[in-house]
Coordinates of C-alpha atoms and ligand atoms in Angstrom, one line a residue:
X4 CA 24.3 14.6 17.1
X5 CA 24.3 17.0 14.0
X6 CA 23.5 16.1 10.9
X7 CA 27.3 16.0 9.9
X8 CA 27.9 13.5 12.7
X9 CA 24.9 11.2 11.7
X10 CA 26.6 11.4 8.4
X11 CA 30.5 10.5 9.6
X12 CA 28.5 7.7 11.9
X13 CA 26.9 6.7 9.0
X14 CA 30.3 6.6 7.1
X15 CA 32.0 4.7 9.8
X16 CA 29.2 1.9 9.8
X17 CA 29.9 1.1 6.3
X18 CA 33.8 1.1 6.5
X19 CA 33.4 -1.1 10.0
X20 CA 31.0 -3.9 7.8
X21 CA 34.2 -4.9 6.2
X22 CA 36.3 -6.0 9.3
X23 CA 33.6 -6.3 12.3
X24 CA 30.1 -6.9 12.2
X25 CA 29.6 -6.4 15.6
X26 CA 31.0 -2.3 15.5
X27 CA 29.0 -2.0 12.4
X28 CA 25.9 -2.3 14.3
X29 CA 27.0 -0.4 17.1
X30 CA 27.6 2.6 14.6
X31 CA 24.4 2.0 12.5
X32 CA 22.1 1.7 16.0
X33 CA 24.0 5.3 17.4
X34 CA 23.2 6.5 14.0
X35 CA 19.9 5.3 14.1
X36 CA 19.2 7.1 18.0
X37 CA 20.3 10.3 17.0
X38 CA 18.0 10.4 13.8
X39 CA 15.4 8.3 14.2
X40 CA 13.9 8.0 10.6
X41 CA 17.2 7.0 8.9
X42 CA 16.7 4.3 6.2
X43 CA 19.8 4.1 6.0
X44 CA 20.6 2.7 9.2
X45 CA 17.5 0.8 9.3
X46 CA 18.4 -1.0 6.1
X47 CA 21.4 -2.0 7.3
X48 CA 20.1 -3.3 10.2
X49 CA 18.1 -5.6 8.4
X50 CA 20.3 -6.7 6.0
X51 CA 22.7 -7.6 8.9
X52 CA 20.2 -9.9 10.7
X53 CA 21.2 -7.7 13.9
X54 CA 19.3 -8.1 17.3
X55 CA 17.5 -4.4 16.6
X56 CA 16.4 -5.6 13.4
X57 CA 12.4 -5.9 12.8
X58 CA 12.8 -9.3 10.5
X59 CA 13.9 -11.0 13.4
X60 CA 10.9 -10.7 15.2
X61 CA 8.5 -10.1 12.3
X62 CA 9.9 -13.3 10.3
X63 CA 9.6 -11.3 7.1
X64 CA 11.4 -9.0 4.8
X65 CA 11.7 -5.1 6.8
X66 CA 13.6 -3.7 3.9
X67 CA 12.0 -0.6 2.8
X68 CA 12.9 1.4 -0.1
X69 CA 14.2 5.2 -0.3
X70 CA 11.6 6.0 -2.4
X71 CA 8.5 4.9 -0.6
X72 CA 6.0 7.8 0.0
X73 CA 4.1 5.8 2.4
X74 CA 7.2 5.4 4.9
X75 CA 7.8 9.3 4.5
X76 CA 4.3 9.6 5.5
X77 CA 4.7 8.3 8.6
X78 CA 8.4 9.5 9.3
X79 CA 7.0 13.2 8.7
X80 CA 3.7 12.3 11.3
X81 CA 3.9 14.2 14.1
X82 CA 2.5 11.2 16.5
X83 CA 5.1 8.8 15.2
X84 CA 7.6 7.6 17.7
X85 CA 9.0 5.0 15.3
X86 CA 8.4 4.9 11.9
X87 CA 9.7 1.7 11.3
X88 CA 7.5 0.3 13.4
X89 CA 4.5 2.0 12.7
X90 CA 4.6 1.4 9.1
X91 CA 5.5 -2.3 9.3
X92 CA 2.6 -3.0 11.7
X93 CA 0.8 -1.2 9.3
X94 CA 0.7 -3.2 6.8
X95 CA 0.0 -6.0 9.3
X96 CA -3.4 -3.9 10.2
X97 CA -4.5 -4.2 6.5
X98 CA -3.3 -8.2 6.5
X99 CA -6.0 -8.6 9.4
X100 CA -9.0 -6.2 8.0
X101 CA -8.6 -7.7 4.4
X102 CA -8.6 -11.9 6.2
X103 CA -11.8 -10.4 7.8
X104 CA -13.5 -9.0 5.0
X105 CA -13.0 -12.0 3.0
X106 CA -14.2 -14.3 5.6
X107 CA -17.2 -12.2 5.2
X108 CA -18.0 -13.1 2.1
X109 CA -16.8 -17.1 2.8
X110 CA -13.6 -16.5 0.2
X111 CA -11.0 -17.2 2.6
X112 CA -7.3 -15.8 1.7
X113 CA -5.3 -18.6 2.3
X114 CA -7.4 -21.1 -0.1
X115 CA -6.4 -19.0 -3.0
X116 CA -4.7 -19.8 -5.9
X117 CA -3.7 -16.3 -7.2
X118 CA -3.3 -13.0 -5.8
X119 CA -2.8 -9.5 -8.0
X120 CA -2.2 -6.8 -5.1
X121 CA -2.5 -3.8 -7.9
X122 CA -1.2 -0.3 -6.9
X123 CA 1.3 -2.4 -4.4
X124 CA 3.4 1.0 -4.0
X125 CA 7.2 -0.3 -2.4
X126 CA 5.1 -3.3 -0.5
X127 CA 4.5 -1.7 2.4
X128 CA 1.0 -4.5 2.6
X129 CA 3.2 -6.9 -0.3
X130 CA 5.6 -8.2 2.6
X131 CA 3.0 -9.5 5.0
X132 CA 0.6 -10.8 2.1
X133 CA 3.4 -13.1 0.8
X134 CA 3.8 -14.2 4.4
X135 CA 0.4 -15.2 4.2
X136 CA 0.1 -17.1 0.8
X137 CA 3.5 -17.6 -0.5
X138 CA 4.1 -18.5 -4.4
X139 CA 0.9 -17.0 -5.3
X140 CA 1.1 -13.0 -5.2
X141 CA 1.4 -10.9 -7.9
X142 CA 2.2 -6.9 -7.8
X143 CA 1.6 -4.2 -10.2
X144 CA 2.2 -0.4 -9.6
X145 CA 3.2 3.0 -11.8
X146 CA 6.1 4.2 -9.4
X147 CA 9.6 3.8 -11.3
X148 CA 11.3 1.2 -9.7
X149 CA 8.7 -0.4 -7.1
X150 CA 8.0 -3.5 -9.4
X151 CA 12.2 -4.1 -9.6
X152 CA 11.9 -3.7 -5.3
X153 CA 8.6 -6.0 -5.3
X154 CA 10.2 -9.3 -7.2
X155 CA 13.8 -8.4 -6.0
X156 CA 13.0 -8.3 -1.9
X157 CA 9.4 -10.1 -1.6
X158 CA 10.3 -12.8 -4.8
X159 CA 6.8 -12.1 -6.0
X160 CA 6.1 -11.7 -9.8
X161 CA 5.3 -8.5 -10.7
X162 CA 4.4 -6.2 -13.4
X163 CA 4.4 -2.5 -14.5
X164 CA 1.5 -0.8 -14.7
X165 CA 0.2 2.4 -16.5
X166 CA -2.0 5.5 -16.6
X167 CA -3.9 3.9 -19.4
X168 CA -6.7 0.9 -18.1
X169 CA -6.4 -0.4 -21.6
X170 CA -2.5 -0.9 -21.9
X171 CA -3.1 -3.4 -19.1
X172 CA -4.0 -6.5 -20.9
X173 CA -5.0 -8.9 -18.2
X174 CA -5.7 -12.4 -18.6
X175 CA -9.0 -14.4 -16.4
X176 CA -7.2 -15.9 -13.8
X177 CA -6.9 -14.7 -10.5
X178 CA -9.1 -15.4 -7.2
X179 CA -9.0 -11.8 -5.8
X180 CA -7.4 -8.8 -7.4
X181 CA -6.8 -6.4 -4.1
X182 CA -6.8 -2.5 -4.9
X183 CA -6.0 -0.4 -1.3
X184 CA -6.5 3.2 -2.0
X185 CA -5.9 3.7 -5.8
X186 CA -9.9 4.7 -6.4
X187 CA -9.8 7.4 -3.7
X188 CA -7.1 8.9 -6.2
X189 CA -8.6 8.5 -10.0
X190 CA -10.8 11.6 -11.2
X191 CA -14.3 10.0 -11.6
X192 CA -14.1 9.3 -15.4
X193 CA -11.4 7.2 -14.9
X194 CA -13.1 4.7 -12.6
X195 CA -15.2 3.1 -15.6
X196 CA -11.9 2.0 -17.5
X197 CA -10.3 0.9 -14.5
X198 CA -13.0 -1.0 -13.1
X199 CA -13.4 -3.2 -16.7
X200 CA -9.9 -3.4 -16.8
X201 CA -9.1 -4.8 -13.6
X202 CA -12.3 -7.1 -13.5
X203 CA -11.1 -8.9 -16.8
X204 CA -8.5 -10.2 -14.4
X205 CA -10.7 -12.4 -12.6
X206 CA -11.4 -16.0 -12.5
X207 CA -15.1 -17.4 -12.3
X208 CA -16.2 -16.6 -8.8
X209 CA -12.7 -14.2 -8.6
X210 CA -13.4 -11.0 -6.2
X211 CA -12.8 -7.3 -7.3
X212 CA -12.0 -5.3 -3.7
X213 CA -11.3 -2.1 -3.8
X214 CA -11.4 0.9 -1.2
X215 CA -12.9 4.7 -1.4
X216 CA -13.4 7.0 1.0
X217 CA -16.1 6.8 3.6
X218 CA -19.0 9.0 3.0
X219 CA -19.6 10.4 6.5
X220 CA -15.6 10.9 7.3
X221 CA -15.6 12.6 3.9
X222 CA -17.6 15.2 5.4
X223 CA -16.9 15.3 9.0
X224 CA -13.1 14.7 8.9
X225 CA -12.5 17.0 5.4
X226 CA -15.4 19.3 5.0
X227 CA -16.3 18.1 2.3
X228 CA -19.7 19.4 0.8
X229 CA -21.0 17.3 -1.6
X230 CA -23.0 18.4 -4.9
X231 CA -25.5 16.6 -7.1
X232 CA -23.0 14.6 -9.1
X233 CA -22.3 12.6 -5.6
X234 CA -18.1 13.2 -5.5
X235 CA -15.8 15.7 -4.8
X236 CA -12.3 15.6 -6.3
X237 CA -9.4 17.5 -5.9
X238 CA -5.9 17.3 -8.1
X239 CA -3.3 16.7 -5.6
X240 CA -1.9 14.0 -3.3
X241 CA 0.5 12.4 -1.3
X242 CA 2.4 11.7 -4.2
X243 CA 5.4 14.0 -5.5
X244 CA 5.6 11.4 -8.6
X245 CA 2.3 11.3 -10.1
X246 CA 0.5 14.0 -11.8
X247 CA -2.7 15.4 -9.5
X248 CA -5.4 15.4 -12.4
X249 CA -4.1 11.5 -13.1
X250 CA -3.8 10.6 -9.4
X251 CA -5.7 13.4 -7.2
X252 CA -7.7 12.6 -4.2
X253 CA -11.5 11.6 -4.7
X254 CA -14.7 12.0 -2.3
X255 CA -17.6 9.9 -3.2
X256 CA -20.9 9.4 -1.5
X257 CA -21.8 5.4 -1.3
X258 CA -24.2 6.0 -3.6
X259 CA -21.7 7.0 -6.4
X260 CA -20.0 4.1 -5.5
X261 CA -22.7 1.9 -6.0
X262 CA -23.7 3.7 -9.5
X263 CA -20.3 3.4 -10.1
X264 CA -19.9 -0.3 -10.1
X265 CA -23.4 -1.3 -11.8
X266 CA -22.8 1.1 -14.6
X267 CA -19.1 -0.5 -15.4
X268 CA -19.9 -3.9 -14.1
X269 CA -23.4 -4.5 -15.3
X270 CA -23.9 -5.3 -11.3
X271 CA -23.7 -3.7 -8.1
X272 CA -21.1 -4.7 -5.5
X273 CA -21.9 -7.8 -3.3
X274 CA -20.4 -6.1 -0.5
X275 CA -19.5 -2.5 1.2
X276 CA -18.2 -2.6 4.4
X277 CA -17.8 0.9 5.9
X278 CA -14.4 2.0 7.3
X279 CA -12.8 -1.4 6.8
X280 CA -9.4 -0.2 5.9
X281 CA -7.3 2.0 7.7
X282 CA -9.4 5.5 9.5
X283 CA -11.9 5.9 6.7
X284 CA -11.7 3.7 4.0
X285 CA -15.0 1.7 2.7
X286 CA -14.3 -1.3 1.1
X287 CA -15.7 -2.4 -1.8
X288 CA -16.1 -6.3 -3.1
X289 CA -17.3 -7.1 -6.1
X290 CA -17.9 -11.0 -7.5
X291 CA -17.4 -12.3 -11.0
Ligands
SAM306 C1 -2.1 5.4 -1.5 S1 -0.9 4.4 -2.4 C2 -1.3 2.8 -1.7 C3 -0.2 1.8 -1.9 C4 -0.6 0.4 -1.5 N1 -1.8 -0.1 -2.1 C5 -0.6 0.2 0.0 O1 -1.7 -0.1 0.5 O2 0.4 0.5 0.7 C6 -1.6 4.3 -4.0 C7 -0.7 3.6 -5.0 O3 -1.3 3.7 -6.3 C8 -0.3 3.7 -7.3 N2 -0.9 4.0 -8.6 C9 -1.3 5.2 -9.1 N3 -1.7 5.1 -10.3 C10 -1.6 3.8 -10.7 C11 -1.8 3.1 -11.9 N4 -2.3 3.7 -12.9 N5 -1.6 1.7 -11.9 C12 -1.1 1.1 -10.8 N6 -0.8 1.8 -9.6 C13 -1.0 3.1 -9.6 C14 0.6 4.7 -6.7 O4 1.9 4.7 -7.4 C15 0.7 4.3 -5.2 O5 1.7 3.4 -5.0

C-alpha cells in the first residue's frame, strides 16, 4: 500500500467510526499492516477498546502522543519489529529495574506516599508507574504539551518544568523523586542547581535517584576518552525540541558522579548500581 492508500485507509476508518465500529477497526488494523509505525491507527485502536489493542492485555493506558521522541526512537530502530510494543514493554523494563533498586535499599515502591517522576517526557515509564501506586504520582517535564498529555491520559497531577533549577520551587514532601536520563543530558555546571533543586523536594528519609551514563560503556560503546575534569559532553541529542548546550548528552566517570553529589549534597550517594537502567545507565540513589 502507498502512502496515498494508507492515507484514504486512514480516511475511511474515521468516516466508518460513525456508523460501524466493527469496519473501523478493520480499516484502522489494514492501515496499521501496511505501515506499521502509524500512531494514528494505533491510537485508534486504543481508544476503541479493539481486540488488537495493547490496553487490553496490558490493563493500562497505550495511548501515546504524536510528539513523543522516545516512540520515534524506536519506530526509526532498525531492529524494531513493533514499536508499539517495544516501547510499551519498555517502560515495563524500567517499572521492574526501579522495584529492584529500591528494594535494595529497603524503600519499597508500593509503601509510598508520593511519587515526583521529573523529566516524565509523554509517559512512556508514567503509565506503568501509576499502575503501580495509583493516586500518588506526580510528573514534571519541559516538552510543550507532555504535562497536558500526563494529567489528561494517566490522571496524575503534573507540573511544568523549566531550564532554570531555581524557577522550580519545590516543597519537602515526597518519598522518592525518580529522574531517568535527564543528567546524562545537563552540561556539568548545571548538575549542582539541579541536584539542590530537586533534593528540596524530599521528605525525611525521601530518595533522590537519578541515572548517568556508565563509565566503562562510556568508553567501550562511544569512544569516549576521558580527560582530567572526569566528563565528556557533547551539545546535541535525541531531542529536536531542546536546545544541545541546555540538554546535550553527558559522559561522566563514577568518580565525577560521586564528587558530583557530595559537593551539591554535602554527602555522597548511598547507592550506585552500575547499568541498572536500560543498556548503560548507572543509577544513582541518594537519601535525605
Ligand atoms: C531521555 S528523556 C527521558 C524521558 C523519561 N524520563 C523516560 O524515561 O521515558 C529526557 C527527558 O528530560 C526532559 N527534560 C529536559 N530538560 C528538562 C528540564 N529542565 N526539566 C524537566 N524535564 C526536562 C526532556 O524533555 C525529556 O522528556
Amino acid at each position: 500500500m502507498t502512502k496515498q492508500n494508507v492515507l484514504q485507509t486512514l480516511a475511511a476508518a474515521r468516516a466508518a467510526e460513525l456508523t460501524s465500529k466493527e469496519r473501523a477497526i478493520a480499516l484502522y488494523v489494514e492501515a496499521l499492516a501496511a505501515d506499521y509505525a502509524n500512531l494514528e491507527a494505533h491510537n485508534a485502536l486504543e481508544r476503541m477498546r479493539a481486540h488488537e489493542s495493547f490496553g487490553r492485555w496490558m490493563l493500562m493506558n497505550c495511548t501515546i502522543d504524536e510528539r513523543d521522541d522516545i516512540f520515534k526512537f524506536f519506530a526509526a530502530h532498525p531492529s524494531s519489529l513493533n514499536p508499539f510494543r517495544d516501547y510499551l514493554s519498555d517502560g515495563w523494563r524500567t517499572l521492574s529495574e526501579l522495584l529492584l533498586l529500591l528494594e535494595a535499599v529497603d524503600k519499597p515502591l508500593l509503601k509510598m506516599n508520593a511519587v515526583l517522576e521529573f523529566a516524565a517526557g509523554f509517559g512512556r515509564f508514567t503509565r506503568h508507574l501509576v499502575g503501580a501506586i495509583p493516586g500518588k504520582v506526580t510528573c514534571s517535564d519541559v516538552l510543550p504539551g507532555s504535562v497536558e498529555f500526563l494529567q489528561r491520559e494517566f490522571g496524575v497531577k503534573a507540573f511544568a518544568s523549566s531550564h532554570h533549577p531555581q524557577d522550580l520551587q519545590l516543597k519537602p514532601e515526597y518519598d522518592l523523586i525518580f529522574v531517568l536520563s535527564l543528567f546524562t543530558h545537563l552540561p556539568a555546571h548545571m548538575w549542582a542547581p539541579w541536584l539542590q533543586a530537586l533534593a528540596a523536594g524530599l521528605a525525611p528519609g525521601g530518595l533522590l535517584v537519578f541515572s548517568t551514563h556508565n563509565e566503562e560503556d562510556a568508553v567501550v560503546r562511544h569512544g569516549v576518552r576521558f580527560d582530567k575534569s572526569d566528563m565528556h559532553f557533547i551539545a546535541t541529542s535525541e531531542s529536536p525540541s531542546i536546545d544541545g548546550e541546555v540538554y546535550g548528552t553527558i559522559f561522566t566517570t563514577r568518580g565525577y558522579v560521586e564528587r558530583a553529589v557530595e559537593s551539591a549534597l554535602g554527602q555522597p550517594p548511598v547507592l550506585i548500581h552500575e547499568r541498572r537502567f536500560w543498556e548503560g545507565q548507572d543509577a544513582v540513589v541518594v537519601r535525605k
